[in-house]
Coordinates of C-alpha atoms in Angstrom, one line a residue:
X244 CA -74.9 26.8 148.6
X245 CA -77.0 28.7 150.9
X246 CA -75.3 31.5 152.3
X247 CA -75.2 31.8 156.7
X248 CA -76.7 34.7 156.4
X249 CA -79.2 34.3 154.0
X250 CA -80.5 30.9 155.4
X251 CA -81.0 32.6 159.0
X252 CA -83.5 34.3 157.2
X253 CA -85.3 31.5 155.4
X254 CA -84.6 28.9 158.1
X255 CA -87.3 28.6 161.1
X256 CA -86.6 29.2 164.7
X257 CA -87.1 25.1 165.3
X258 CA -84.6 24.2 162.6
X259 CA -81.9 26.1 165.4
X260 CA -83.1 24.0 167.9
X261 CA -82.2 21.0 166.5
X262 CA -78.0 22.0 164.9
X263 CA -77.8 22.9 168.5
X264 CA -79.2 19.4 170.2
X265 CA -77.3 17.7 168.1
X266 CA -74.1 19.7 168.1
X267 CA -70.5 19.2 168.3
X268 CA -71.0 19.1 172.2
X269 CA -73.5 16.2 171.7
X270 CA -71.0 14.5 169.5
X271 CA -68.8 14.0 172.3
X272 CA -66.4 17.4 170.8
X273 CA -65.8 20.4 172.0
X274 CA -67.2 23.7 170.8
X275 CA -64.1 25.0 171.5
X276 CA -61.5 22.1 170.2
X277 CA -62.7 20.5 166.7
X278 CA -59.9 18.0 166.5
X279 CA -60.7 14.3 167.3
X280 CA -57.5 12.8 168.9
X281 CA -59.8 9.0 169.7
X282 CA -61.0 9.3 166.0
X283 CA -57.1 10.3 164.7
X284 CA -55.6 7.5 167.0
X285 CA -58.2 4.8 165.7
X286 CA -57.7 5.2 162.4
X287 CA -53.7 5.6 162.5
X288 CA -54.0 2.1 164.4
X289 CA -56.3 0.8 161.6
X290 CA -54.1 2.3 159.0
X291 CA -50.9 0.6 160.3
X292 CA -52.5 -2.3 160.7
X293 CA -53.4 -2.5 157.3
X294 CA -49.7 -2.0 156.5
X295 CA -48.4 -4.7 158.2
X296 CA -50.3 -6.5 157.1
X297 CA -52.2 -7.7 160.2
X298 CA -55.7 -6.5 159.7
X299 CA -58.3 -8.7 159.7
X300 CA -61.6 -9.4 158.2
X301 CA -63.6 -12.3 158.8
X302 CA -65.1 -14.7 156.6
X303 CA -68.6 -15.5 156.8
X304 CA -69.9 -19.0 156.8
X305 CA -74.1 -20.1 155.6
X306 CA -72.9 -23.6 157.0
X307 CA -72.6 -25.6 160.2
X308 CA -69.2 -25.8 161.0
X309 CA -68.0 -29.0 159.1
X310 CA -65.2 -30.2 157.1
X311 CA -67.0 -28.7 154.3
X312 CA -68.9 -25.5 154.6
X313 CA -70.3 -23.2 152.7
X314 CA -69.4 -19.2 152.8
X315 CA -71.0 -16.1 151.6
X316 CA -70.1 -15.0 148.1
X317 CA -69.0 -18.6 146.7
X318 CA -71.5 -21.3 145.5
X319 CA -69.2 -24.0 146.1
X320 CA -68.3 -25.4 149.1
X321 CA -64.8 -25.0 150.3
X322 CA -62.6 -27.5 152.8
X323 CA -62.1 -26.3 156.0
X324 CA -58.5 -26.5 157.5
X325 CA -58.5 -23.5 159.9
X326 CA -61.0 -24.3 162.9
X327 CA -60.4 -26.0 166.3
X328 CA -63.0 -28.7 165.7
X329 CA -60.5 -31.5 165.9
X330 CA -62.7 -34.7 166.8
X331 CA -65.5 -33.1 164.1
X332 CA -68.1 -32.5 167.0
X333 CA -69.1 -29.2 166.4
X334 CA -72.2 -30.5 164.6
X335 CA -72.7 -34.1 165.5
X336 CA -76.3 -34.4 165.4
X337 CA -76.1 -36.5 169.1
X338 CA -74.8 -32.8 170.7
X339 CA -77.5 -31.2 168.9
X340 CA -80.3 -33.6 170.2
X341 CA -78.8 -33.2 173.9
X342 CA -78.3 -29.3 173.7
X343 CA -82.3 -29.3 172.7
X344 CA -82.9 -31.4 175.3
X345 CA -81.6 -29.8 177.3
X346 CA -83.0 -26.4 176.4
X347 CA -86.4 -28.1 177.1
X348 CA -86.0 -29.2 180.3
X349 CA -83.8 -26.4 182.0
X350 CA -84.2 -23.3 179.9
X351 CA -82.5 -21.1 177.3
X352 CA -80.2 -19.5 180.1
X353 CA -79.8 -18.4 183.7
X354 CA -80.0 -14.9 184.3
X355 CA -77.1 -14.9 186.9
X356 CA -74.0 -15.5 187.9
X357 CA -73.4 -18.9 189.7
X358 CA -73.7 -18.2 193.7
X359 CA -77.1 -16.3 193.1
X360 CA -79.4 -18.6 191.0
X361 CA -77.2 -19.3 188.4
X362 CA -76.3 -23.1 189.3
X363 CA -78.6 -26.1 188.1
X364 CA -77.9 -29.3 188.8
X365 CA -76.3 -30.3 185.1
X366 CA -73.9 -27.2 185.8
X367 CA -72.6 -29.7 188.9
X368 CA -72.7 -33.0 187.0
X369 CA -70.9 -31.4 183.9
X370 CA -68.2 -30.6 187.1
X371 CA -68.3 -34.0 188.4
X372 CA -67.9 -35.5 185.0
X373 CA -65.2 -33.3 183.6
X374 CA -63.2 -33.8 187.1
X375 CA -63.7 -37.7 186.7
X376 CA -62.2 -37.3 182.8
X377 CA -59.4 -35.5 184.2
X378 CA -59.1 -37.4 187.3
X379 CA -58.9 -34.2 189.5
X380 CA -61.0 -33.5 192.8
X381 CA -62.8 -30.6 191.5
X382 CA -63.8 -28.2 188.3
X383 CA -65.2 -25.1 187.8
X384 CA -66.9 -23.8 185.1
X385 CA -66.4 -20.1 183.0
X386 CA -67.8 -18.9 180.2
X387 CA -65.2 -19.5 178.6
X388 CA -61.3 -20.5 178.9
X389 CA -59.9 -16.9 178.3
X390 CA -61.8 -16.2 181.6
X391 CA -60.3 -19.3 183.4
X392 CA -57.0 -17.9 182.9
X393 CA -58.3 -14.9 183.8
X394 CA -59.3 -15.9 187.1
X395 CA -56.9 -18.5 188.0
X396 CA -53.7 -16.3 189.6
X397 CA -55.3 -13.4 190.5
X398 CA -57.1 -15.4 193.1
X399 CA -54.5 -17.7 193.9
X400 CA -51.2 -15.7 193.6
X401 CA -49.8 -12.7 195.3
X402 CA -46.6 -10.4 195.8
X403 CA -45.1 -12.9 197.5
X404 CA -45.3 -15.3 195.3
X405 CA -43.7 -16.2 191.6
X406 CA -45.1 -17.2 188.3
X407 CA -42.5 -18.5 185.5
X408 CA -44.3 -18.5 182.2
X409 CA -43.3 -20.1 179.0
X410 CA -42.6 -17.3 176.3
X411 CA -44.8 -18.7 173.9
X412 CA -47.9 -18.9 176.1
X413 CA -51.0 -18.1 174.8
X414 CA -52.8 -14.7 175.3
X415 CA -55.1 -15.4 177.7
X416 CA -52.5 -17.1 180.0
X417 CA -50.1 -13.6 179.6
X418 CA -53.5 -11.4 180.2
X419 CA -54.1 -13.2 183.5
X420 CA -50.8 -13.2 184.9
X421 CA -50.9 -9.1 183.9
X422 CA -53.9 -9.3 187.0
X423 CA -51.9 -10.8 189.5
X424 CA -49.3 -9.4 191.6
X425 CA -47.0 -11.8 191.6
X426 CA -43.4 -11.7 190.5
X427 CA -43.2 -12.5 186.7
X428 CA -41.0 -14.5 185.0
X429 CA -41.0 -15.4 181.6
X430 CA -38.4 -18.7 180.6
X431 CA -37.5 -19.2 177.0
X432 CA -39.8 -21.3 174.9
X433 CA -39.9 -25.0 176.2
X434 CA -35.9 -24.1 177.5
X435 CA -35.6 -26.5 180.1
X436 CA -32.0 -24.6 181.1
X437 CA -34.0 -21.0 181.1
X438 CA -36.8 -22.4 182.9
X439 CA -34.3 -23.3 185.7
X440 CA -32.6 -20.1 185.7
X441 CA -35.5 -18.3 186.6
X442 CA -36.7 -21.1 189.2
X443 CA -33.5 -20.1 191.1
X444 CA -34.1 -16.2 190.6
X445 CA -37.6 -16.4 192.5
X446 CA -36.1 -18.8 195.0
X447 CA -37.2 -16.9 197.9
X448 CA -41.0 -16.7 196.8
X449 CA -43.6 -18.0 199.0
X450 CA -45.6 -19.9 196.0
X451 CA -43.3 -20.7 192.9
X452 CA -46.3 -21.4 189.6
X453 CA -44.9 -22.6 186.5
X454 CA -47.6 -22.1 183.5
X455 CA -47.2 -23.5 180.3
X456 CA -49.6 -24.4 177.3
X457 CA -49.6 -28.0 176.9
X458 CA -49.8 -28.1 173.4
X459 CA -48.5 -24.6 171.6
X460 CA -51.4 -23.6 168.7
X461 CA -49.2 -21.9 166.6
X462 CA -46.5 -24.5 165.8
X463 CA -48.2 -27.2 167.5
X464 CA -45.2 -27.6 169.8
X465 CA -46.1 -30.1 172.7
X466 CA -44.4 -29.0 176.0
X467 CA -42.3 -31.5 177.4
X468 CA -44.0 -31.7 180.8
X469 CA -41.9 -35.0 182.7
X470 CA -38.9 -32.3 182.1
X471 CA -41.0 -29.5 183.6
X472 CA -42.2 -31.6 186.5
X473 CA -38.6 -32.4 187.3
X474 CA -37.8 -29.5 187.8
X475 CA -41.2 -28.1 189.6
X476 CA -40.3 -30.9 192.2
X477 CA -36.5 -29.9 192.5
X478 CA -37.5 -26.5 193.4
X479 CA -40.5 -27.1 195.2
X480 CA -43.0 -25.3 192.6
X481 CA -46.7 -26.0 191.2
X482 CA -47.5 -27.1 187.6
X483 CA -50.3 -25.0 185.1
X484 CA -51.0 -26.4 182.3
X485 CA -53.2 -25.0 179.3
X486 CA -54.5 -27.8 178.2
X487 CA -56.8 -26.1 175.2
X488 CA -55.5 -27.7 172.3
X489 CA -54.8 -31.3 173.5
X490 CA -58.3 -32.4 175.8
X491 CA -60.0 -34.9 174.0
X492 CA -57.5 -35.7 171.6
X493 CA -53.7 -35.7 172.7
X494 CA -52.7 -38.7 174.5
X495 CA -53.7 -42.4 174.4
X496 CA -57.4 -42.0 175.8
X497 CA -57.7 -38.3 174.6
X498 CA -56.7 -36.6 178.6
X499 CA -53.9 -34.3 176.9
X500 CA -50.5 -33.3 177.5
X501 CA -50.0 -34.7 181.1
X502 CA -51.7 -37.9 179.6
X503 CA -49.2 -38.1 177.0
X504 CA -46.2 -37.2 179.0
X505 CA -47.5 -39.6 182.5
X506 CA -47.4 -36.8 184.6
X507 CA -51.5 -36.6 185.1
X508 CA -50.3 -36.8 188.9
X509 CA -47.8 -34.3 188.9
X510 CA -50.1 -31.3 187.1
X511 CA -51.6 -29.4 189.9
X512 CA -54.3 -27.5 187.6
X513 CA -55.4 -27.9 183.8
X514 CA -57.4 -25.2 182.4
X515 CA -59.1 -25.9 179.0
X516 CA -62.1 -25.2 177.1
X517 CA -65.1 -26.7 176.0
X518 CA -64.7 -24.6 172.6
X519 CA -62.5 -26.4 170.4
X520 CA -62.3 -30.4 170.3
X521 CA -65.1 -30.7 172.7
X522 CA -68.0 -29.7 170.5
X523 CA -66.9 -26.2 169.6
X524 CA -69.3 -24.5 171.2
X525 CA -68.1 -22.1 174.5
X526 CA -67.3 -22.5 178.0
X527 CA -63.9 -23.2 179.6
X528 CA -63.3 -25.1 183.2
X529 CA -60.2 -25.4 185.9
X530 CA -59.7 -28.8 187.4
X531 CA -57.8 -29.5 190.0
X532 CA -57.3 -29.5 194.2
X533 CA -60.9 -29.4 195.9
X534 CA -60.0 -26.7 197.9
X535 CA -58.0 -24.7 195.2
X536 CA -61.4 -24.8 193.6
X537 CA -63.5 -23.6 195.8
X538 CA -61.0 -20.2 196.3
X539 CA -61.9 -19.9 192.9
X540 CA -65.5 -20.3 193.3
X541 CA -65.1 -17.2 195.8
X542 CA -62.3 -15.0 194.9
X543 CA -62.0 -15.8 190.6
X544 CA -64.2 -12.3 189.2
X545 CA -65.0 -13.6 185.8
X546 CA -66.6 -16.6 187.4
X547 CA -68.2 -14.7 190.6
X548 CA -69.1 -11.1 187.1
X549 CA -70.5 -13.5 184.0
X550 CA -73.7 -15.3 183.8
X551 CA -73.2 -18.9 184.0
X552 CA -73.1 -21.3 181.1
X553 CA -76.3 -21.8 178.8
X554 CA -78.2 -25.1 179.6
X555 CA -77.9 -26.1 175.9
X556 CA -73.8 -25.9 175.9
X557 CA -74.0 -27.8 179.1
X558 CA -76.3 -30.6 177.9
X559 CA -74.3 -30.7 174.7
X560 CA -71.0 -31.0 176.8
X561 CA -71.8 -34.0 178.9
X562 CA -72.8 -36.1 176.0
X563 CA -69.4 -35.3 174.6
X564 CA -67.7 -36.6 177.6
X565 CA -69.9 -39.6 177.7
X566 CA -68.8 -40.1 173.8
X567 CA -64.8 -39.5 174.1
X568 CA -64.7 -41.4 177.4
X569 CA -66.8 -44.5 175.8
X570 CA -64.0 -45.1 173.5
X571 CA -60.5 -43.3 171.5
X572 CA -62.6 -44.0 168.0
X573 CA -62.7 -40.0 167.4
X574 CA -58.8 -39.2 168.3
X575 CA -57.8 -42.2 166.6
X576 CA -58.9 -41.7 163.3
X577 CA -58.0 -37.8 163.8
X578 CA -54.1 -39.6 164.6
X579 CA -54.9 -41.6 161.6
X580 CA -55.5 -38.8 159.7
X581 CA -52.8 -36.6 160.4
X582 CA -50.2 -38.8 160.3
X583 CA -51.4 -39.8 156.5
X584 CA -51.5 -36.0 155.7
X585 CA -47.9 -35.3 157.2
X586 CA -46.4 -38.4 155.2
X587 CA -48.0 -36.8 152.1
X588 CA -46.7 -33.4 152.8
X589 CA -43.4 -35.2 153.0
X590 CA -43.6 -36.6 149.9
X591 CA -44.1 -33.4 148.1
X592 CA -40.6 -31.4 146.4
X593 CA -42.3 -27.7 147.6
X594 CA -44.0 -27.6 151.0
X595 CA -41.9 -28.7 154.1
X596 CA -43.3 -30.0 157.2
X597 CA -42.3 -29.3 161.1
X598 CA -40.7 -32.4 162.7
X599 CA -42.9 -34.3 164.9

């Protein structure tokens, strides 16, 4: 090694100016301080993470997103058990024709948020259409679902008011009550007797909001929403309902939880996405009241902050309702399916299935 002193000697005037424009001060360090308390605390949370057992890593697929797809690494195909694409639509070649279309006659994207010059008229038929699926007065389109929920009780709840939230709920449904000032309240997973006790405790709120998943990803738990409407009509509350995992598929003509249950009526608002059974691709909506949506349209940030939703997605998205509102042949033979995997399962001395 080159000694300090002996390469200040041998080392031009320039090669100075350049260890010092790219310094420890450059680096976002200190002179003064060389320890890196982002860079310790990253790593520790890596490092634990990796302990637990909860890191992840991500498989890469070379496929379309199938039943069977192909993944870096492996020459084989492998079957595909993991992914939301419950009707197999993420790469029917109908969606891909309409997104294309689509693409050709209104663009790759927007460029803005909606209430500049972000709205075209698919963006308002997809609306129209979704509304008519759900049989609500209005929708409003987001990016995606995450920023639906997002957006949803900031905008419409606030200290005076109460939401009671199932414990189970998914993320994005916790995240966006965290943004709202609203009293919280969280009831015991799908406990009808907790979800009372807590109805009484915010008794005195202005606007009592009870938020559940429809159907529960995890387990695959389906809330029992005639019990929850009960109950939102002895206390005078609203119903929210995370309808994700069940639109398209759940219930007799595919309309989800509320559909299942025949209490379409008695839901005030379903948020879902157009991101898992309805062609897999992105985008999320909130259906409900007229006048509920057009707050939302106003007051919900990730809708008024994120560029609106690509053409293609939107094309692609209106010939899925047209296909899963034509007829139940998709969520049949996905009912036809599972139930013929389940009665295998069952059959088998080592693997034990959930009760229906």
């Amino acid at each position: 090694m080159i000694s300090s002193t002996r390469f200040a000697k041998v080392a031009p005037s320039h090669v100075f100016r350049i260890l010092n424009k790219f310094g420890p001060r450059r680096r976002g360090l200190s002179t003064a301080a060389k320890v890196d308390p982002l860079g310790d605390k990253v790593h520790s949370d890596i490092e634990e993470m990796r302990i637990a057992g909860t890191y992840k890593t991500e498989r890469v697929i070379v496929s379309p997103q199938k039943a069977e797809i192909k993944v870096s690494n492996r020459n084989q195909p492998v079957l595909n058990m993991c992914a939301n694409n419950y009707l197999g639509l993420s790469s029917h070649p109908d969606l891909i024709v309409a997104a294309k279309e689509a693409m050709d006659t209104h663009g790759l994207g927007l460029s803005s948020v909606r209430f500049i010059c972000g709205t075209q008229d698919i963006h308002r038929e997809l609306e129209e259409v979704i509304s008519k699926f759900h049989r609500k007065e209005a929708t409003i389109l987001y990016p995606s679902c995450f920023d639906a929920n997002a957006g949803f009780f900031e905008a419409v709840l606030t200290k005076e008011d109460a939401i009671i939230s199932d414990s189970l709920n998914h993320a994005s449904i916790i995240d966006g009550i965290r943004l709202c000032k609203a009293q919280r309240h969280r009831y015991e997973h799908m406990n009808m007797k907790s979800l009372e006790e807590k109805l009484v405790a915010s008794k005195d709120a202005r606007i009592k909001m009870i938020a559940t998943d429809g159907v529960f990803s995890m387990d695959g738990d389906i809330a029992p929403l005639r019990d929850i409407c009960d109950l939102a009509d002895e206390y005078g509350a609203y119903v929210f309902v995370d309808e994700c995992h069940a639109t398209g598929f759940i219930g007799k003509t595919g309309r989800g939880t509320p559909e299942l249950c025949g209490v379409e009526d008695r839901v005030l608002v379903i948020n879902s996405t157009l991101g898992k059974a309805l062609g897999g691709a992105t985008g999320g909506y909130t259906t409900g009241p007229n006048e509920l949506i057009d707050l939302l349209r106003n007051k919900a940030r990730p809708y008024l902050f994120s560029n609106t939703l690509a053409p293609a997605v939107v094309g692609a998205s209106l010939k899925v309702f047209e296909i899963i509102s034509h007829n139940t042949e998709l969520r049949d033979r996905l009912e036809s399916n599972t139930t013929f995997f389940r009665e295998e399962l069952a059959k088998s001395q080592t693997i034990q299935t959930l009760p229906t």
